[in-house]
Each structure stands twice: as C-alpha cells, then as structure tokens.
XYZ file of C-alpha atoms in Angstrom:
349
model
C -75.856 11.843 40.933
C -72.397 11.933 39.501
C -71.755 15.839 38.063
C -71.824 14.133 34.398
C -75.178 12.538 34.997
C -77.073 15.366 36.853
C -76.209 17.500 33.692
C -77.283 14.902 31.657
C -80.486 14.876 33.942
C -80.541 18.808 33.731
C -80.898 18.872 30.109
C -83.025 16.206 29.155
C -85.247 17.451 31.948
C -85.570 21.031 29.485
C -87.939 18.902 27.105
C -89.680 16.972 30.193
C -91.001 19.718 32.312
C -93.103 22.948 31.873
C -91.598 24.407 34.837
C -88.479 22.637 37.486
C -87.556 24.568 40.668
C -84.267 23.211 43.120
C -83.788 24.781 46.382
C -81.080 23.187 48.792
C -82.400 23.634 52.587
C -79.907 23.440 55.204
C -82.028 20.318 57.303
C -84.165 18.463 55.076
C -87.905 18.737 55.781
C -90.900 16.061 56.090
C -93.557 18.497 55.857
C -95.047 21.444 53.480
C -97.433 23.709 54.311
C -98.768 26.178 51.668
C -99.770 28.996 53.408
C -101.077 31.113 49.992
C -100.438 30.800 46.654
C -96.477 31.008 45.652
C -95.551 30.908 49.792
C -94.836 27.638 51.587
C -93.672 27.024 55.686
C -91.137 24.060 55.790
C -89.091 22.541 58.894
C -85.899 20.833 59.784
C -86.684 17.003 60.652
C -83.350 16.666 62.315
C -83.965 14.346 65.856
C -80.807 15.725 67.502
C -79.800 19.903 68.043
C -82.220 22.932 66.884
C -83.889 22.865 63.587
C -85.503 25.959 60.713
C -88.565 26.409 60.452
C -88.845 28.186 57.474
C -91.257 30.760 55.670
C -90.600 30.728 51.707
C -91.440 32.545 48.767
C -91.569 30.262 45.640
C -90.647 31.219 42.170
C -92.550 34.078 40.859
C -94.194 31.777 37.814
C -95.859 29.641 40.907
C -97.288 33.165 42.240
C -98.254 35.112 39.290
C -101.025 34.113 36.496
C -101.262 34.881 32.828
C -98.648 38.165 31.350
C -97.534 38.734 34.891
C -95.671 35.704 34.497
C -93.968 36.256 31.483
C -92.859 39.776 33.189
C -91.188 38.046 36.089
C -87.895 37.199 35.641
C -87.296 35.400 39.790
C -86.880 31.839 39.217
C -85.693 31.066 42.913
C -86.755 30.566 46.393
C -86.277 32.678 48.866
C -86.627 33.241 52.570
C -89.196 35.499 53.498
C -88.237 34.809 57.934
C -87.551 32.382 59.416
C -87.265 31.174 63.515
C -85.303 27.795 65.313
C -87.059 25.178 67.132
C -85.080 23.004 69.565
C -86.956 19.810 68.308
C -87.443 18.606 64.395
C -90.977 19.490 63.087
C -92.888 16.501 61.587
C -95.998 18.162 60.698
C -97.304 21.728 59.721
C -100.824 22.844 59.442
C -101.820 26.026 58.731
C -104.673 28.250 58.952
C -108.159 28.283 60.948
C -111.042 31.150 61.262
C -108.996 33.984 62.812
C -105.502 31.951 62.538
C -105.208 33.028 59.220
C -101.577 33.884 59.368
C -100.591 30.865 61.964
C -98.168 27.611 61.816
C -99.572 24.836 64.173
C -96.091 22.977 64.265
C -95.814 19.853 66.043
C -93.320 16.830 66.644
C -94.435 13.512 67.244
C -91.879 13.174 70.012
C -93.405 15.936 72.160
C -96.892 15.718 73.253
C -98.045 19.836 72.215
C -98.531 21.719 69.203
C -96.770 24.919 68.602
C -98.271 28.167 67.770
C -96.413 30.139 65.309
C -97.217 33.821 63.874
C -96.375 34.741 60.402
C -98.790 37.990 60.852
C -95.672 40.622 61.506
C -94.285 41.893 57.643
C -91.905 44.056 59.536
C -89.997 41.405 61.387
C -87.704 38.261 59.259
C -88.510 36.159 62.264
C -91.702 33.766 62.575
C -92.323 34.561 66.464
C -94.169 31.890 68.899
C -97.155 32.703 69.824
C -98.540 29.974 72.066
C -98.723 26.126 72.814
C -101.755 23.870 72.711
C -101.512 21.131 75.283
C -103.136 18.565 73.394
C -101.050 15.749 75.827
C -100.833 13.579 72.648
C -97.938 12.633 70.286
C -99.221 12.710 66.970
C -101.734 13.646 64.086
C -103.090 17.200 63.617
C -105.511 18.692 61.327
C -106.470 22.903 61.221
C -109.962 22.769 59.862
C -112.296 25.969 59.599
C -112.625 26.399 63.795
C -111.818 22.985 64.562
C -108.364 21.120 65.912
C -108.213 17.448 66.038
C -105.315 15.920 67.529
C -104.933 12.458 67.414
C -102.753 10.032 69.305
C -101.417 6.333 69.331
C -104.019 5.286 71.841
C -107.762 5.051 71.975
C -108.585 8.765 71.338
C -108.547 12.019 69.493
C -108.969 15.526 70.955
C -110.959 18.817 69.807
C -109.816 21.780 70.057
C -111.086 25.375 69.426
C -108.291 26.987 67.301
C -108.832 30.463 68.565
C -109.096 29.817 72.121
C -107.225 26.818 72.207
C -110.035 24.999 74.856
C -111.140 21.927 74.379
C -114.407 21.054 73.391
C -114.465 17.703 72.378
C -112.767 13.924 72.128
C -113.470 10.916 70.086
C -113.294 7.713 71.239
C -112.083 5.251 68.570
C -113.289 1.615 68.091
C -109.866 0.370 68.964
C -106.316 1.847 69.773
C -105.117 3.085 66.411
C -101.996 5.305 65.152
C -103.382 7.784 63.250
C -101.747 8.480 59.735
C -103.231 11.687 59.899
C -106.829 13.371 59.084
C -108.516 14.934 55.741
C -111.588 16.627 55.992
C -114.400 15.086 53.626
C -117.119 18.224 54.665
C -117.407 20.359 57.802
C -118.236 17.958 59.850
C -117.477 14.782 58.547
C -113.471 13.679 59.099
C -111.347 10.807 57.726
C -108.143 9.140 59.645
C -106.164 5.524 58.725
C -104.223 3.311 61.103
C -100.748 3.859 59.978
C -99.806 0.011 61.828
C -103.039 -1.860 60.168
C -104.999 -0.032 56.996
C -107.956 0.483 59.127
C -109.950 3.281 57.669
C -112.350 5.122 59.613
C -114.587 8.329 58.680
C -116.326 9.960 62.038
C -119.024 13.078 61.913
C -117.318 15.762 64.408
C -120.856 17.246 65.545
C -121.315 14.158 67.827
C -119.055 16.302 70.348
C -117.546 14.143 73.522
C -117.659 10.397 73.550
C -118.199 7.904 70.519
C -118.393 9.384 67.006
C -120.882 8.866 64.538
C -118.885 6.102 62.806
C -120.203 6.369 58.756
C -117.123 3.965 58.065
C -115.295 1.527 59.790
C -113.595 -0.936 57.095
C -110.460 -3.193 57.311
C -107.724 -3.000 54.760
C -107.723 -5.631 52.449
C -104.082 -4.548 51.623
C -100.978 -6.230 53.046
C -98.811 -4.645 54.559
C -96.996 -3.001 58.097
C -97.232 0.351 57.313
C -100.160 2.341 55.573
C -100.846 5.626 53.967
C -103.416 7.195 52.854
C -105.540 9.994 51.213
C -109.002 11.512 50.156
C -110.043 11.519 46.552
C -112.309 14.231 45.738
C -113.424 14.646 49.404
C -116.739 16.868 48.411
C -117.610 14.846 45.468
C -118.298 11.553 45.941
C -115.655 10.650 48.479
C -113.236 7.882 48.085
C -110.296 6.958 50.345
C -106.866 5.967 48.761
C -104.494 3.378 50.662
C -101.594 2.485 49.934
C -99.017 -0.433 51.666
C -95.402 -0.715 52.343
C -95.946 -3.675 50.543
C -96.831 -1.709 47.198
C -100.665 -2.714 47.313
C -103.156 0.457 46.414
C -106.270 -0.043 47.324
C -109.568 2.241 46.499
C -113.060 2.780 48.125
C -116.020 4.315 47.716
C -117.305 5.616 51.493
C -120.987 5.225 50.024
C -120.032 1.726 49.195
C -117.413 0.725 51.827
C -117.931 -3.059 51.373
C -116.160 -3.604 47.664
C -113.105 -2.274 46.810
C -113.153 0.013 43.592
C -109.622 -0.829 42.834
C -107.238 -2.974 44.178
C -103.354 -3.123 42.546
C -100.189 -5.168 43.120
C -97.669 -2.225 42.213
C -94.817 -4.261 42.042
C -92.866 -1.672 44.208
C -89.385 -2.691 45.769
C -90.656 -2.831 49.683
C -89.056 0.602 51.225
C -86.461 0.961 54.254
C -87.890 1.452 57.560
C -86.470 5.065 57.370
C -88.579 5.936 54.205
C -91.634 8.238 54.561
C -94.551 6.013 52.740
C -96.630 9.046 51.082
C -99.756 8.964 49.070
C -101.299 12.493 47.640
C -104.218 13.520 45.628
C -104.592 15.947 42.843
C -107.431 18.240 43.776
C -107.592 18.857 40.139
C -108.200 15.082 38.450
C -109.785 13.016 40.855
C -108.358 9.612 39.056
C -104.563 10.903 39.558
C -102.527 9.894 42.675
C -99.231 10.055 43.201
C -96.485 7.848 46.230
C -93.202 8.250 47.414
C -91.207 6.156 49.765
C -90.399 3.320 47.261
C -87.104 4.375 46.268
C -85.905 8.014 45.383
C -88.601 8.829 43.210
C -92.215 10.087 43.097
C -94.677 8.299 40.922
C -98.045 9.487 39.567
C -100.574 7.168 38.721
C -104.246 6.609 37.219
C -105.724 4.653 40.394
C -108.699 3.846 37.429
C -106.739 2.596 35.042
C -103.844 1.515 36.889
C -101.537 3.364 34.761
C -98.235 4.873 35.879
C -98.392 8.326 34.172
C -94.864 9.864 35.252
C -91.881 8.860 37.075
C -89.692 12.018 39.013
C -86.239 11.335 39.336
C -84.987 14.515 39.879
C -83.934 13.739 43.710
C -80.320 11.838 44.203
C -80.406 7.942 44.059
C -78.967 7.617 47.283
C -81.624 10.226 49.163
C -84.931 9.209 49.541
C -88.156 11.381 49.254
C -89.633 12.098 52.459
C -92.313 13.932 51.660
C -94.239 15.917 48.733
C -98.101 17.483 48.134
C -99.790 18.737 45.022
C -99.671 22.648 44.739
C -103.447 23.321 45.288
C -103.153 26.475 42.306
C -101.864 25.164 39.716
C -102.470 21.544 37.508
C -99.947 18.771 37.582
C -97.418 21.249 39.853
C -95.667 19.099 42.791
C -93.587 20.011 45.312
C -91.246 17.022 46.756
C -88.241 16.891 49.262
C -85.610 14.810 49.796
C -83.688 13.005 52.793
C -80.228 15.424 51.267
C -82.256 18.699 52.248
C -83.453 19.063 47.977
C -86.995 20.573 47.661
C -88.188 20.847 44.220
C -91.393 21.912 42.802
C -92.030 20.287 39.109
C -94.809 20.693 36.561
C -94.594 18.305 34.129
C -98.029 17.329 31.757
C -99.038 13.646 32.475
C-alpha cells in the first residue's frame, strides 16, 4: 500500500475490527503453531541462508480474559527466544504426551523432523533437542502419543513421540502427496492428495501394513492443487476441499458418496508461488475461511455459500502464505504474508 492508502486502511479498519495486531518478522513464515493461549512458534521460509525460528508472545488482550484485559495496556508482540535453522521451516507441530513444551519443525526439502525445546524459562534461546529420522519429505502431525509422517510416495510412518521409535506405517491405496493430516478421534486420521483431491480417512490402531480405510473418495473438484480441512472433527465429521481452481467442495464421512456442498467461487486462479489454504473455525462449524487467491483471506458460510468477510489488511503485491483460527478466542485469525506481515484480526462476521 501507498503511505496515503494504508492510513486510509488504518482508520477505516478502527470501525471494522474488535481487535487488529501487525508484527513485521524479519523472514516471512508459512507456518503457526500455537503453543498456549496468547504464545505462538513461527519460522523463516527462506530456501537459501539460515532462517528464525521464533517463540512469541501475542498481545496481552489475546492472553488475558474478562477485567484482566482491560488492565493490560501491551498491544505488541514480542520475542520470548528464539534459535536459527540453516534450512526454512515449512511446518510446525507442537505438543505430544510428555512433549508438552516441544517444536517438531520440519522442511519438506530434508527428509527429518527437528526436535526443539521451549522447556528452559531461563535461557532466550529455543535449544535442539533431537532429530526424528522419519526418511520422508513431507506431512507431520503431533497427536496425543502418536507421529505420523507422511511422504510423496506410497506410505506414511508412526512414530512414538517420546521415544522417537517407530511403531507403525500405512500403506496408502496409491502414491499420494499428502496435504497434511487432522485428527477426527484418537484413532481415526484424515489426509488429502495435494496433486488430485483424493480424500482418505484411515483408523491408526490397524498398526503396520494397510489401514482400515473408512473413506476413500475422489474429488469431484477441478483442479491441480488441493487443500483441505476437518469440520467439526468430533461431531459429525465433514472434510472441506478446496481447488486452485476456486471449487469448494463438502462431505459428510458418514455419507462419503454425495457431496453436501459443492461451489464455483469465482476465485482468480492463484500463482504457482501462492500457498492454497483452507481453515476451520473450531467455534462455528459452517464457517471456513482460504487464502492463496490473491492477497487476502476470505471467510465463508460453506452452508450457505456466503462470503462473510474479506481481510485486506496484507499489501496487494504480497500474498498470504499462511493463516489458522486462534483456537481461544471466536472469529480471532492470525494470517502472514509473503513481505514477512503477521497479523492477528478479530473482526464479528
């Protein structure tokens, strides 16, 4: 934005938003992790040279409830530690039964996943604690006691988190590139093709070989690239997929043969170096929100096929390469930008 507009922006925004955050990072990030409520773990995406990975505290109103809020006068990010990586970080997941205080970091480039500790309060630096040899490029998930690592190839691996072994692998139907997993239950997993829409939800207890496929179902979306995500996983599950070709498509996993909704968006067809992203609200199942078409995030009824909101708070010529719904508080979403911008916005849609 020109410095006329983005005040222009800055004060119409007063009126549009309960609460607008802006921090500039130094590398601009594809990933964030919340790691509790009001601190997020962030990293560099940057192909070439060392990257941050970063440990944040958010604005105090994002980490306080009812008068402590109004008592709180920090309205910025900060940097609680921080380490380098010599590699850009794609994906964070935090978490697992006794990893309470641990970044799994990994880079679809390199074939492990990074073991970071956040557990020292006396030290500003996130220290590495280990590496899981997973010998696979891409996809993680932390889940209670459970790693799965997925891969462009026939297979995913299971992991213990605590002792890093591995106890399991599934064997997929047919080489896929995972777009990532979402737990439905604690033993039941979801994954998409990121190349075809094919949606597939396994049951982990199976253990080595084949899983115990409870959906296998082709995309009726076109489109080269897919994303995807879990609508009320433990209430009457549905998967959300959208296309680089703007098509959103909805399913019930009891009733995998229909679609429940399927919608032309009408969305300009991104670049090849946009991040297609498709998020939930874990507080109103029928609200789902994209980036990657453009330089803004959308948020839309998926039932009624309504666009609720429109963010435009990134620069027109940086794209949004990531964002996620801030699991502790309604409508809050945090978003980041190709020009390093992360914001976290709460407007009421």
């Amino acid at each position: 934005m020109a410095v006329d507009d983005s005040d222009e922006w800055l004060f119409s925004s007063m009126n549009k938003y309960e609460d607008l955050y802006q921090y500039e990072l130094i590398q601009p990030t594809r990933t964030i992790a919340f790691v509790t409520p009001g601190e997020i773990a962030v990293g560099g995406c940057l192909s070439t040279g060392f990257n941050e990975l970063l440990f944040l505290s958010a604005p105090g109103h994002l980490r306080l409830t009812g008068d402590e809020q109004d008592l709180c006068g920090e309205r910025d990010f900060f940097v609680i530690k921080g380490a380098l990586t010599p590699h850009g970080v794609d994906h964070i997941e935090t978490g697992g039964v006794g990893r309470e205080r641990t970044l799994f970091v990994m880079n679809e480039a390199m074939a492990d996943v990074e073991l970071w500790s956040l557990a020292n309060e006396d030290s500003d630096v996130i220290e590495k604690l280990d590496t899981m040899k997973t010998g696979l490029p891409e996809g993680c998930l932390i889940h209670d006691k459970l790693a799965i690592c997925g891969s462009t190839g026939p297979q995913a691996l299971l992991f213990d988190v605590n002792s890093l072994v591995q106890v399991g692998s599934i064997e997929w139907p047919r080489p896929i590139t995972c777009a990532g997993f979402v737990a439905l239950d604690g033993e039941t997993f979801a994954t998409v093709c990121q190349s075809s829409g094919l949606q597939i939800v396994w049951d982990a207890r199976v253990g080595t070989g084949s899983p115990s496929l409870v959906l296998e179902q082709e995309s009726t979306s076109k489109g080269d690239r897919f994303a995807f995500a879990v609508i009320t996983p433990k209430e009457q599950p549905k998967i959300a997929v959208i296309s680089d070709k703007g098509q959103l498509t909805v399913f019930d996993i009891r009733q995998s043969k229909a679609a429940l909704e399927c919608v032309d968006l009408g969305l300009s067809e991104p670049t090849k170096e946009s991040n297609l992203c498709l998020q939930s609200s874990s507080h109103k199942p029928n609200q789902v929100s994209i980036s990657g078409f453009g330089h803004c995030v959308l948020v839309l009824d998926w039932s009624t096929q309504q666009q609720l909101f429109k963010y435009d708070g990134h620069e027109e010529d940086a794209t949004p390469l990531y964002h996620q719904w801030y699991p502790w508080k309604e409508d809050m979403i945090f978003s980041s930008s190709s020009d390093g911008s992360l914001h976290a916005w709460h407007a009421h849609f």
